PDB file of C-alpha atoms in Angstrom:
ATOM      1  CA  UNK A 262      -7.391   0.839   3.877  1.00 75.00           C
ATOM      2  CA  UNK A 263      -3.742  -0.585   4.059  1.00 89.00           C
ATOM      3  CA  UNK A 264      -2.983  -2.033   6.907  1.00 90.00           C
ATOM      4  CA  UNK A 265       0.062  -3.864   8.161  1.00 93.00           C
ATOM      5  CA  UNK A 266       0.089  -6.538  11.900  1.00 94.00           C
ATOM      6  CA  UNK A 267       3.032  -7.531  13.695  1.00 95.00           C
ATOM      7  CA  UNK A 268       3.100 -10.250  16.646  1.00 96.00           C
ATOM      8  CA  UNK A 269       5.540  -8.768  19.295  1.00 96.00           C
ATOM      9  CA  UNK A 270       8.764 -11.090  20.335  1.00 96.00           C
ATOM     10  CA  UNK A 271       9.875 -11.866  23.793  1.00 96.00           C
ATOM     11  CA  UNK A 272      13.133  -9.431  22.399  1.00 95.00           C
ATOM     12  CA  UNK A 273      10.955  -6.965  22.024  1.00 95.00           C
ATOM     13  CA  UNK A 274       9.146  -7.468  24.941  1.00 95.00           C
ATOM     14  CA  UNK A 275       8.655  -3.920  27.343  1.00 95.00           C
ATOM     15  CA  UNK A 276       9.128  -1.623  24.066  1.00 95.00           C
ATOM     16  CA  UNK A 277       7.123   1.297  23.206  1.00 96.00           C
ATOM     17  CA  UNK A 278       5.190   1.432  20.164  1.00 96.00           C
ATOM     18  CA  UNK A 279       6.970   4.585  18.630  1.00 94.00           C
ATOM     19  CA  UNK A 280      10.267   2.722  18.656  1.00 95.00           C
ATOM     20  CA  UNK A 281       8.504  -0.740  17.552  1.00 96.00           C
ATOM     21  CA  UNK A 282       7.100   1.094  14.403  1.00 95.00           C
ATOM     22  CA  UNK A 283      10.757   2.356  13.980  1.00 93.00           C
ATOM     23  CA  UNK A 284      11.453  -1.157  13.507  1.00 93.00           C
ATOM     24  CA  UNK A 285       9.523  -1.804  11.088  1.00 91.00           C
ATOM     25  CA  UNK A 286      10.453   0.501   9.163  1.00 89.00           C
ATOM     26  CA  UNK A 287       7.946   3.094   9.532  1.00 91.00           C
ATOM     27  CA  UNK A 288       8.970   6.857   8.983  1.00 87.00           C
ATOM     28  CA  UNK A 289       8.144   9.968  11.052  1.00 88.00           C
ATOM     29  CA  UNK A 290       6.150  11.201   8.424  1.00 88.00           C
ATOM     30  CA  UNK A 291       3.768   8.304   8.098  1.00 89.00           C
ATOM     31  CA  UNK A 292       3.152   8.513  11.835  1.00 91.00           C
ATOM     32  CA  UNK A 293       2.065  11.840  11.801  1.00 90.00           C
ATOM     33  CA  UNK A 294      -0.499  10.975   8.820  1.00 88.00           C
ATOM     34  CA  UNK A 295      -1.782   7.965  10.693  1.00 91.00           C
ATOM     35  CA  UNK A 296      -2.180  10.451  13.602  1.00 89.00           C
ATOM     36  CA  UNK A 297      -3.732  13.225  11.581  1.00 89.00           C
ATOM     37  CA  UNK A 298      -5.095  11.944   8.156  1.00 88.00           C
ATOM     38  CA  UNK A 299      -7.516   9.017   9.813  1.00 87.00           C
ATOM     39  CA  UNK A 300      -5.206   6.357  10.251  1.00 92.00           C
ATOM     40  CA  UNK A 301      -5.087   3.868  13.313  1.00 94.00           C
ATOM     41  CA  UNK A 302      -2.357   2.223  15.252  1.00 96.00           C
ATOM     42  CA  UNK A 303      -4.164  -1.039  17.577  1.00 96.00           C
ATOM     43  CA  UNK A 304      -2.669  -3.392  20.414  1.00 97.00           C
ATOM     44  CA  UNK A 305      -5.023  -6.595  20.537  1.00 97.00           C
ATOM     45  CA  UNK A 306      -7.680  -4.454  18.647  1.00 95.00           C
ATOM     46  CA  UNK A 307      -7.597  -1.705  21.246  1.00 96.00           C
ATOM     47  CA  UNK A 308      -6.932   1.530  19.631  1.00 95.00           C
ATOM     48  CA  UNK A 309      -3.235   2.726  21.433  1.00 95.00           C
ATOM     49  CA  UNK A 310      -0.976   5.784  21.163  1.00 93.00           C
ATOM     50  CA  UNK A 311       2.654   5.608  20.625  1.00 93.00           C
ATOM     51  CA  UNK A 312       3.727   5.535  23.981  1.00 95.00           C
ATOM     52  CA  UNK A 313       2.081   2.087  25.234  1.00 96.00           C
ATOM     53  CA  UNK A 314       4.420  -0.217  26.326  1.00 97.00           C
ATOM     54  CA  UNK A 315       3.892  -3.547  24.609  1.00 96.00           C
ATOM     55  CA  UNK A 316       3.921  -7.085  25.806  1.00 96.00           C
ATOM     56  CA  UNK A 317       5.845 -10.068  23.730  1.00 96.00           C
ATOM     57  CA  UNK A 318       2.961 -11.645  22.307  1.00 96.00           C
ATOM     58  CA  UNK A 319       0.852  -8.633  21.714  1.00 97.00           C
ATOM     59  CA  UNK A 320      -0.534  -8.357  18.096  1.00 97.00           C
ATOM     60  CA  UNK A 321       0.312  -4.522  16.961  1.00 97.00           C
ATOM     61  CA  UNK A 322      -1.990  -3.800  13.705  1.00 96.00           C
ATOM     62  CA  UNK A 323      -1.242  -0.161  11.443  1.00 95.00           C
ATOM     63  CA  UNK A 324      -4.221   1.071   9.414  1.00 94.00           C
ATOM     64  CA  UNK A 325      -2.934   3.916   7.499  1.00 92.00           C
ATOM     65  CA  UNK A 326      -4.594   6.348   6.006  1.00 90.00           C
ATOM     66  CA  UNK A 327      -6.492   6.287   2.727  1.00 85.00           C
ATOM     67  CA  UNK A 328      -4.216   7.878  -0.195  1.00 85.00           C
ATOM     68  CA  UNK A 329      -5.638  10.515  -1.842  1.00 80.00           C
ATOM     69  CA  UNK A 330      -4.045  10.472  -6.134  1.00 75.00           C
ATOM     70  CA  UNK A 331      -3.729  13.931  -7.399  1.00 74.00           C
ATOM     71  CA  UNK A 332      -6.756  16.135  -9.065  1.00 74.00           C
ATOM     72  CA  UNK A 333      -4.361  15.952 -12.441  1.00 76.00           C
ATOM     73  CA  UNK A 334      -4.136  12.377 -12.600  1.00 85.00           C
ATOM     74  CA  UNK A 335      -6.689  10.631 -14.641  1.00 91.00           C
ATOM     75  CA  UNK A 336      -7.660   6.616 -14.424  1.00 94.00           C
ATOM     76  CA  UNK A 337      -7.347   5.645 -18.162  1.00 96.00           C
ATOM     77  CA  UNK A 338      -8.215   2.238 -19.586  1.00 97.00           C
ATOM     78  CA  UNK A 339      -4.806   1.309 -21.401  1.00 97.00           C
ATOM     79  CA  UNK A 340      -3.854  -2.276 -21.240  1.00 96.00           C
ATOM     80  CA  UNK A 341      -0.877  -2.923 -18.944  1.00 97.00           C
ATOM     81  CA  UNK A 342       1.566  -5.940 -19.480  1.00 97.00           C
ATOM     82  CA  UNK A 343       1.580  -7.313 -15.646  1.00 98.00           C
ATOM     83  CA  UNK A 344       4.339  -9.646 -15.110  1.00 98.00           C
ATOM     84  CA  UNK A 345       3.805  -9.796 -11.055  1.00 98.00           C
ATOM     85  CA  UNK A 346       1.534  -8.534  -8.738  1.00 97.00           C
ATOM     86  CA  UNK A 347       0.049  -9.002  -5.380  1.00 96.00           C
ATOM     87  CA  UNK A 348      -0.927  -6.854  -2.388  1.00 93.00           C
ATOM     88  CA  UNK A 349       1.773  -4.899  -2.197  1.00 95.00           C
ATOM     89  CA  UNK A 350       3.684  -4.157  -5.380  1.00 97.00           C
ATOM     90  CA  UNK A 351       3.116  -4.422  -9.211  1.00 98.00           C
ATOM     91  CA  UNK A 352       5.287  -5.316 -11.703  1.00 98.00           C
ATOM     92  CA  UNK A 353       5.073  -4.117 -14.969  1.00 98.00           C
ATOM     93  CA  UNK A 354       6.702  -4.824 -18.649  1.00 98.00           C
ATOM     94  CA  UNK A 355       6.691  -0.869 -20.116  1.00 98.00           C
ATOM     95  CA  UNK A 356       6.086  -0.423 -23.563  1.00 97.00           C
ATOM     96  CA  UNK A 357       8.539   1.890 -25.562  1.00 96.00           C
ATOM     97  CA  UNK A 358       6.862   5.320 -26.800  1.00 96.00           C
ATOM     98  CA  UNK A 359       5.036   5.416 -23.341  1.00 96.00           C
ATOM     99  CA  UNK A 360       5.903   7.599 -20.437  1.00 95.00           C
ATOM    100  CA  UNK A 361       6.149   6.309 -16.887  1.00 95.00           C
ATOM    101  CA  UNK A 362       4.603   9.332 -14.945  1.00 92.00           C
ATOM    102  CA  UNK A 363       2.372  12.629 -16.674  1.00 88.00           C
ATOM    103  CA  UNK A 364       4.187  15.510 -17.588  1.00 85.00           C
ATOM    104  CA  UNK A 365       3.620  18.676 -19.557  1.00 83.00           C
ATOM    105  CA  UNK A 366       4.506  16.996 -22.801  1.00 83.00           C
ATOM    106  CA  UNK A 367       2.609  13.872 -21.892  1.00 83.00           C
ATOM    107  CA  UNK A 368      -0.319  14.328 -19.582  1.00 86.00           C
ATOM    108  CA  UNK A 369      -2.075  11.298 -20.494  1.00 91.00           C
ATOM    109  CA  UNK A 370      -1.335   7.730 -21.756  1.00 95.00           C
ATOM    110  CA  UNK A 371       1.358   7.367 -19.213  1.00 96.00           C
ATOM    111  CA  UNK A 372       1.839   4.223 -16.912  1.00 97.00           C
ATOM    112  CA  UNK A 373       0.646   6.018 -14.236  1.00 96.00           C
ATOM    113  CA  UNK A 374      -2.577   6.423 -15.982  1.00 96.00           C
ATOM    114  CA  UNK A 375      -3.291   3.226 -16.955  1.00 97.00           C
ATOM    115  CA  UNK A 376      -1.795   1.940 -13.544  1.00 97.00           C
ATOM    116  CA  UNK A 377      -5.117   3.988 -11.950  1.00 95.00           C
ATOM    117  CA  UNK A 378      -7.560   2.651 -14.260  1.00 95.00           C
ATOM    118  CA  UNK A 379      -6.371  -0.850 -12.810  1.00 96.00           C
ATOM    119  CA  UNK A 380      -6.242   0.172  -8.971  1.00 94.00           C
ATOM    120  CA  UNK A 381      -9.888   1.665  -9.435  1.00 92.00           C
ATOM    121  CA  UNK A 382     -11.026  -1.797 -10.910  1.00 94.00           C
ATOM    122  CA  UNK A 383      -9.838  -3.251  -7.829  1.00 91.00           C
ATOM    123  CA  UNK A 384     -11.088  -1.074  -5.644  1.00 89.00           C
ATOM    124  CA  UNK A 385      -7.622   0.211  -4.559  1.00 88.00           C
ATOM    125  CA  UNK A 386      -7.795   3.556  -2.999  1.00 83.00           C
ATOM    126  CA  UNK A 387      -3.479   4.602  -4.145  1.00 85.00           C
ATOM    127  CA  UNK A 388      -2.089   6.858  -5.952  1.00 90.00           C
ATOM    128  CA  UNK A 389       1.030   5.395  -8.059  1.00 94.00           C
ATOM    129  CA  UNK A 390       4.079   5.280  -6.981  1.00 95.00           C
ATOM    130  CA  UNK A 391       6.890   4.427  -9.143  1.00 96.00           C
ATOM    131  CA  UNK A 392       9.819   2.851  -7.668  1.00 96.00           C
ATOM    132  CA  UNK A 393      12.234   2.572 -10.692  1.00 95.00           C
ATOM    133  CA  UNK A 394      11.170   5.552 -13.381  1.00 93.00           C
ATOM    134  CA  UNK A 395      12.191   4.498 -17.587  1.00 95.00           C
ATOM    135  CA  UNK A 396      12.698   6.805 -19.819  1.00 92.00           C
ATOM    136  CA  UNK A 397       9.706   7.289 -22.422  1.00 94.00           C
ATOM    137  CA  UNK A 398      11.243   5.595 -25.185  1.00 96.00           C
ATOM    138  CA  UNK A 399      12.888   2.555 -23.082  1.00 97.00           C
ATOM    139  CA  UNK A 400      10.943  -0.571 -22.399  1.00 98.00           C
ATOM    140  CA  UNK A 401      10.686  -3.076 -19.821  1.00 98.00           C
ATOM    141  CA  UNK A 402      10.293  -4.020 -16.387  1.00 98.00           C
ATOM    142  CA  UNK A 403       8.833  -1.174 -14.031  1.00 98.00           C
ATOM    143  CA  UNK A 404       8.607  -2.296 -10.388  1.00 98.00           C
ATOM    144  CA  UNK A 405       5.902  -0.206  -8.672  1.00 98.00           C
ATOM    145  CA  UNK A 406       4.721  -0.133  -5.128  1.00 97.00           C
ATOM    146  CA  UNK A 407       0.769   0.078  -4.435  1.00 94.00           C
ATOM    147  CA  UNK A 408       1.256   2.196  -0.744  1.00 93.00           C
ATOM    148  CA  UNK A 409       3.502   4.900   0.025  1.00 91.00           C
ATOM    149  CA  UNK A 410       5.221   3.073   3.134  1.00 92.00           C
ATOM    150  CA  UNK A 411       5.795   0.190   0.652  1.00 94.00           C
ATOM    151  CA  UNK A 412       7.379   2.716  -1.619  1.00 94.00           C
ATOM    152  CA  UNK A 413       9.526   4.331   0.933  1.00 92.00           C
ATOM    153  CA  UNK A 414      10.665   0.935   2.256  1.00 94.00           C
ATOM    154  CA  UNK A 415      11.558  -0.417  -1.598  1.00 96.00           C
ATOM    155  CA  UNK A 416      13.199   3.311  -2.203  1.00 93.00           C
ATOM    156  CA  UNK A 417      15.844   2.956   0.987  1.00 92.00           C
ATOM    157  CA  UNK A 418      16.617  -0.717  -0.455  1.00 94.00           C
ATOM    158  CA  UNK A 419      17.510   1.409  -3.730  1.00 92.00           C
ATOM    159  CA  UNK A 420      19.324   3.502  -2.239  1.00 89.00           C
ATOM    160  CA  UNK A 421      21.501   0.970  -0.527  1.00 90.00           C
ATOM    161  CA  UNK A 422      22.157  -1.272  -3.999  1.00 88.00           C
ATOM    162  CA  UNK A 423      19.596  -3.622  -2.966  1.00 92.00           C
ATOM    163  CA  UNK A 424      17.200  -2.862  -6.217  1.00 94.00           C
ATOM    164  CA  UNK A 425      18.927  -4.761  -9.143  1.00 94.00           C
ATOM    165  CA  UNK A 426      18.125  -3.746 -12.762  1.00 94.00           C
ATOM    166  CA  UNK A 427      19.933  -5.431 -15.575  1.00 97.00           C
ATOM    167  CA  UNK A 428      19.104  -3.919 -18.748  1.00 98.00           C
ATOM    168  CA  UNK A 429      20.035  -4.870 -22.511  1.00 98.00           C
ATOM    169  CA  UNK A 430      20.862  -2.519 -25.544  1.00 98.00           C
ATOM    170  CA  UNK A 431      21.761  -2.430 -29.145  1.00 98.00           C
ATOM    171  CA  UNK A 432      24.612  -0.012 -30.073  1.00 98.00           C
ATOM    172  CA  UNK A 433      26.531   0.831 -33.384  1.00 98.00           C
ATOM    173  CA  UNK A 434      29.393  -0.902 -33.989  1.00 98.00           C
ATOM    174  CA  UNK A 435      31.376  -3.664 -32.414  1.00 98.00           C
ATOM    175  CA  UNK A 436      31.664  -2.312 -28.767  1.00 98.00           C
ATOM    176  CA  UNK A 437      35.188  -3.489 -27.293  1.00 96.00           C
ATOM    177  CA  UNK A 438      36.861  -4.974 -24.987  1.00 97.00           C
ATOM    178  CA  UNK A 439      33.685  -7.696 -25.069  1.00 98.00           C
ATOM    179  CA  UNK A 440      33.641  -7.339 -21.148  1.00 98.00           C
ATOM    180  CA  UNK A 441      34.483  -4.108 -19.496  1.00 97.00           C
ATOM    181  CA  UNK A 442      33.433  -1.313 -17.123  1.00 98.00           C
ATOM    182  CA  UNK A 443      32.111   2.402 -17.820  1.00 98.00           C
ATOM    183  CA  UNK A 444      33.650   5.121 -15.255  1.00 98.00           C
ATOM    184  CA  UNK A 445      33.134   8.070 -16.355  1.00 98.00           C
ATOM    185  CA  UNK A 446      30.882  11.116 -14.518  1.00 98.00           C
ATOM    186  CA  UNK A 447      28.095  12.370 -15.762  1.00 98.00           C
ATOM    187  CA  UNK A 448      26.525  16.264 -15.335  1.00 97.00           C
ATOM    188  CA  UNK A 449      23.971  18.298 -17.756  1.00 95.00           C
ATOM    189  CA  UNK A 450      24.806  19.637 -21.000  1.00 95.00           C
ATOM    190  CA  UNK A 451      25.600  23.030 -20.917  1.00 90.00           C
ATOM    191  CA  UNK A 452      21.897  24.908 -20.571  1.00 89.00           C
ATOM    192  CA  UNK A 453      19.916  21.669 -21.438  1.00 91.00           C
ATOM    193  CA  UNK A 454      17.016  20.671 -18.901  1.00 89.00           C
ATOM    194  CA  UNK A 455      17.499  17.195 -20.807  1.00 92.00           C
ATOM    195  CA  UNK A 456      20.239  16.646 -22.468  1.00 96.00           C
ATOM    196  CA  UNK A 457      23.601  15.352 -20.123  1.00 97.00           C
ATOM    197  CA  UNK A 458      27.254  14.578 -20.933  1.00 97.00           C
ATOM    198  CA  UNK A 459      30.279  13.074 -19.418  1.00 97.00           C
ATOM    199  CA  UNK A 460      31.911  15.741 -17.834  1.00 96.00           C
ATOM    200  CA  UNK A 461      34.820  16.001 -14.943  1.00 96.00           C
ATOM    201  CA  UNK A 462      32.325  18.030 -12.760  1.00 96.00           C
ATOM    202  CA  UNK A 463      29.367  15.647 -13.225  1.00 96.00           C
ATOM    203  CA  UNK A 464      28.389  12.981 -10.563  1.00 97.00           C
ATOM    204  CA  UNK A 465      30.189   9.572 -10.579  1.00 97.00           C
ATOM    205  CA  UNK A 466      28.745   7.231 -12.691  1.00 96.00           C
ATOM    206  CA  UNK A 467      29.674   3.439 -13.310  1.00 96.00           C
ATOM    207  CA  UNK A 468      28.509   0.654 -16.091  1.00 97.00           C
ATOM    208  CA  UNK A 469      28.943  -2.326 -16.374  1.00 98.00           C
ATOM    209  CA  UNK A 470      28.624  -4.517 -19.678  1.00 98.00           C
ATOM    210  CA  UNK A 471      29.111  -7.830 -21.651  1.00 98.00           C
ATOM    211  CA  UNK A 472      28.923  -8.268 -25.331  1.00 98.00           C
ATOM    212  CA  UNK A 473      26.320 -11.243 -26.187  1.00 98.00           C
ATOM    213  CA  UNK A 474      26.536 -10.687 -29.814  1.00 97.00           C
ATOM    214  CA  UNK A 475      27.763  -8.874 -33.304  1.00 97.00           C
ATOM    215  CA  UNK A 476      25.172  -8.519 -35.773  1.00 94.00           C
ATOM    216  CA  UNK A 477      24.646  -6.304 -38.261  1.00 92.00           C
ATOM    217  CA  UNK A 478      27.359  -3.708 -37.587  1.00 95.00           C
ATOM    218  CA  UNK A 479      25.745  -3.530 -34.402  1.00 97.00           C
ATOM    219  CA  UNK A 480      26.645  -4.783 -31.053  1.00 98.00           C
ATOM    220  CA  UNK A 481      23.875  -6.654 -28.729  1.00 98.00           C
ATOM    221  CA  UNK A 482      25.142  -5.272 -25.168  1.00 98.00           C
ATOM    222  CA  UNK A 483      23.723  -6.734 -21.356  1.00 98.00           C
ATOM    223  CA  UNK A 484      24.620  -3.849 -18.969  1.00 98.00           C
ATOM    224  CA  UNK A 485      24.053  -4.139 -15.416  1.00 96.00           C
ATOM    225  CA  UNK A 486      24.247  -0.345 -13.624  1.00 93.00           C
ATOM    226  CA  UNK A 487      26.440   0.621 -10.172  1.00 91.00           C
ATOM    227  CA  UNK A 488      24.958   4.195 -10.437  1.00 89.00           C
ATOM    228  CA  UNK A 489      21.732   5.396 -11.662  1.00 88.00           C
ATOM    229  CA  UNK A 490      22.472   8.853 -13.522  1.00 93.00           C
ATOM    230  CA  UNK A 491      19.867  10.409 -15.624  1.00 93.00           C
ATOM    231  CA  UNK A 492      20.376   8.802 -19.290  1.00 96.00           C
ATOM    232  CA  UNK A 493      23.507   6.602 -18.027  1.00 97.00           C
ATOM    233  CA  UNK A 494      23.507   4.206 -20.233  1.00 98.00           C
ATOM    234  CA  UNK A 495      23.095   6.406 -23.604  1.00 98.00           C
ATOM    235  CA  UNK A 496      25.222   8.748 -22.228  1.00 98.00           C
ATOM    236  CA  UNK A 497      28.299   6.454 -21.342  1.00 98.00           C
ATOM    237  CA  UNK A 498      27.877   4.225 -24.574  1.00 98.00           C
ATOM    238  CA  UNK A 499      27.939   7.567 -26.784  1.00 98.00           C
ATOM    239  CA  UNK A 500      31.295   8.180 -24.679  1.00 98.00           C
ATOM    240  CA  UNK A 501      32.664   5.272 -26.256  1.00 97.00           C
ATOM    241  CA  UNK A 502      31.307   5.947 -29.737  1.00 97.00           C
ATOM    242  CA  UNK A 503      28.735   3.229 -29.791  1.00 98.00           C
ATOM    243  CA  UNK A 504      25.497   5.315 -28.867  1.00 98.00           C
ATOM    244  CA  UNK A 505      22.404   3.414 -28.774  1.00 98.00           C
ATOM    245  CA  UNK A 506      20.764   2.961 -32.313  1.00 98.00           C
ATOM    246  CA  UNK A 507      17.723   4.975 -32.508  1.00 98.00           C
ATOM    247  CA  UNK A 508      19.207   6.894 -29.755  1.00 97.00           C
ATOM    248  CA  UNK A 509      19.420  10.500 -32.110  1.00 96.00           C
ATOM    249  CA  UNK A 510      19.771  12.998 -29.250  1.00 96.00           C
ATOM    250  CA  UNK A 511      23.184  10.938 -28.199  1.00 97.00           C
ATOM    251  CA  UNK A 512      24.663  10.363 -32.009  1.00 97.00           C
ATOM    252  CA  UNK A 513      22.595   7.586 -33.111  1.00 96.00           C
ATOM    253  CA  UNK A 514      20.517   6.979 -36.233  1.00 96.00           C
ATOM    254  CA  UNK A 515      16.728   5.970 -36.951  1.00 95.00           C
ATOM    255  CA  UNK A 516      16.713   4.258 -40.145  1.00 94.00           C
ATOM    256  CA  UNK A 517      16.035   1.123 -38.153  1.00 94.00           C
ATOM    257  CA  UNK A 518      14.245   1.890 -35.172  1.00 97.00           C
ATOM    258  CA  UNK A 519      12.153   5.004 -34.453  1.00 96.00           C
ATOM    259  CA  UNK A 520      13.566   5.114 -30.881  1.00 97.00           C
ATOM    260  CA  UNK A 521      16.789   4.196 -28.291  1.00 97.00           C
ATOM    261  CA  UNK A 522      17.358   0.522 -28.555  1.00 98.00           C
ATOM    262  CA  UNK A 523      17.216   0.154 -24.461  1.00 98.00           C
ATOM    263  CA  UNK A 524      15.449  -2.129 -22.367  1.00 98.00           C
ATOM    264  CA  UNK A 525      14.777  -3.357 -18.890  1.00 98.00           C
ATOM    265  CA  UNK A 526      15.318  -6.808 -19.135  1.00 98.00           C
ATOM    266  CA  UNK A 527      15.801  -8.435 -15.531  1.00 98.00           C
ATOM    267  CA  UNK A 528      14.477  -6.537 -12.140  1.00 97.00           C
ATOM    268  CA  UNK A 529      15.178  -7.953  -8.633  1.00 97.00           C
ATOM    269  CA  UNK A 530      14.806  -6.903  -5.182  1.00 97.00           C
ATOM    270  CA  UNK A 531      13.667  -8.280  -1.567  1.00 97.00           C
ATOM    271  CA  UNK A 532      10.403  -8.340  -0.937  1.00 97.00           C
ATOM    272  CA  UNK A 533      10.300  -6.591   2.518  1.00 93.00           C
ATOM    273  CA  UNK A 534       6.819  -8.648   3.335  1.00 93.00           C
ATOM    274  CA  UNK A 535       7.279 -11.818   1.579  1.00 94.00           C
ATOM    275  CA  UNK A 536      10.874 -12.072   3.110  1.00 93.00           C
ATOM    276  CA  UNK A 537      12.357 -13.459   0.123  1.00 96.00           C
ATOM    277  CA  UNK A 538      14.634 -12.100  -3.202  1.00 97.00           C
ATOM    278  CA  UNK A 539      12.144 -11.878  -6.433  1.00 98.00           C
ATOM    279  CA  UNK A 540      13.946 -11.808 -10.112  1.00 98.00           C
ATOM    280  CA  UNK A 541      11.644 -11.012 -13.088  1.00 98.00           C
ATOM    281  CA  UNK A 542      12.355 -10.996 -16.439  1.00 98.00           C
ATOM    282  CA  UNK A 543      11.062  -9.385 -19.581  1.00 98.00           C
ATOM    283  CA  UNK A 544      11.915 -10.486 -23.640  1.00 96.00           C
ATOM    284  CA  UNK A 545      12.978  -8.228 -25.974  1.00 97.00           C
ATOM    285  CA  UNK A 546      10.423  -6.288 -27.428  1.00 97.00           C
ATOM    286  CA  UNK A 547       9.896  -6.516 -31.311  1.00 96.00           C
ATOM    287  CA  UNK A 548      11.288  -3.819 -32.481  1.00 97.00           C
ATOM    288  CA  UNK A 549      14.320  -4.660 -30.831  1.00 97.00           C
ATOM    289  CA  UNK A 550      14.551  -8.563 -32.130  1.00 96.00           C
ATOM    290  CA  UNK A 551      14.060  -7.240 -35.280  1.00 95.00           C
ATOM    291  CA  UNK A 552      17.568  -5.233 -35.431  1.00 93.00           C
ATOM    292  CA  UNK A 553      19.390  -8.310 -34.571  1.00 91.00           C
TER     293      UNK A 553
END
């Protein structure tokens, strides 16, 4: 069971326990499943309701309820490249050709799946909750939260900028200026569930990039995003008649590499229980080095 304690301050001294728990960050929603779903909410190990008054000094301790991962997801044992982890959030370096989360066209083999197979090892009673989603064919660092308050805690900091993701791609031909910004919006494709375009009625959507290198007829691109539109980055770089290599539904070719030449390379965010700003970072993957 997850659980979460708090020693009351002499500022919050005389406060009720609903609006403490608002303070921490703790949603209406997962109050009503710690009421209803078997959680607990304790003041010095007495069992309490949200309207005590507490005491500075008092230690408040959440037990929330035990997660219960859906009848269609399946633990499978796939090895998983774990770059961080501890009791609250993993950190994972995605292969390409592997989907984050099942779908229809990829019910198993997913991230997800193997991401159960590891909680079940540990004895880890969560379902998996992504925090930032890749595309199948991208690779790179996932960040992934192991309870859904962590989740909706990391998913306001995204929300808010706080989440940073700087990614790195390989595009054909010699992308100029060498430093410059994408603004351009982005909405779907005509009738396509998938497919999306830069169009004036589209959302806003804004990259940023650097050049590192030429090579090849190919240009080595760092891009950090402002926005996070579905397929930004092969969308915007297609715009500008450099789509990704590999990248085939946006113009680009697969001689080279049998998929878009996109990957996570840095993640960093503030870890809302360790208090302090973690940066990860992941190499590029093989495939990739071999292009360049």
């Amino acid at each position: 069971m997850f659980q979460l304690r708090w020693i009351v301050t002499q500022q919050q001294d005389g406060m009720l326990v609903r609006e403490f728990l608002k303070q921490q960050h703790i949603s209406k929603t997962a109050l009503t499943d710690i009421k209803f779903q078997g959680g607990r909410i304790e003041v010095n190990d007495m069992p309490v309701t949200v309207r005590y008054v507490l005491k500075a000094g008092d230690e408040v301790r959440v037990s929330f309820p035990p997660e219960q991962k859906s009848v269609h997801m399946v633990a499978q044992p796939i090895p998983l490249s774990i770059v961080y982890e501890d009791d609250y959030v993993i950190v994972v370096d995605k292969p390409p050709h592997m989907a984050t989360i099942p779908s229809r066209e990829h019910p198993q083999g997913t991230l997800a799946n193997a991401l159960l197979y590891h909680y079940e090892k540990q004895n880890l009673q969560a379902t998996v909750h992504v925090v930032t989603r890749l595309d199948r064919d991208t690779s790179g660092l996932v960040l992934v939260a192991k309870h859904r308050h962590v989740h909706h805690i990391l998913s306001e900091q995204q929300k808010q900028g706080g989440v940073k993701r700087r990614y790195e791609a390989i595009c054909h031909g010699y992308v100029t200026p060498l430093v410059g910004t994408i603004d351009a919006p982005i909405g779907r494709k005509g009738e396509s569930i998938i497919e999306r375009e830069v169009r004036p009625d589209g959302q806003r959507a804004v990259t940023h990039y650097a050049v590192l290198q030429y090579k090849n007829g190919m240009s080595h691109v760092s891009i950090q995003l402002e926005t996070g539109r579905t397929h930004q980055i092969r969308v915007h770089f297609s715009y500008l008649g450099h789509p990704l290599v590999g990248d085939d539904l946006y113009g680009g070719f697969r001689e080279q590499i049998d998929r878009q030449a996109l990957h996570s390379c840095e993640l960093a965010f503030f870890h809302p229980f360790l208090e302090k700003t973690m940066t990860f970072h992941a190499p590029l993957p093989h495939d990739m080095a071999r292009l360049l």
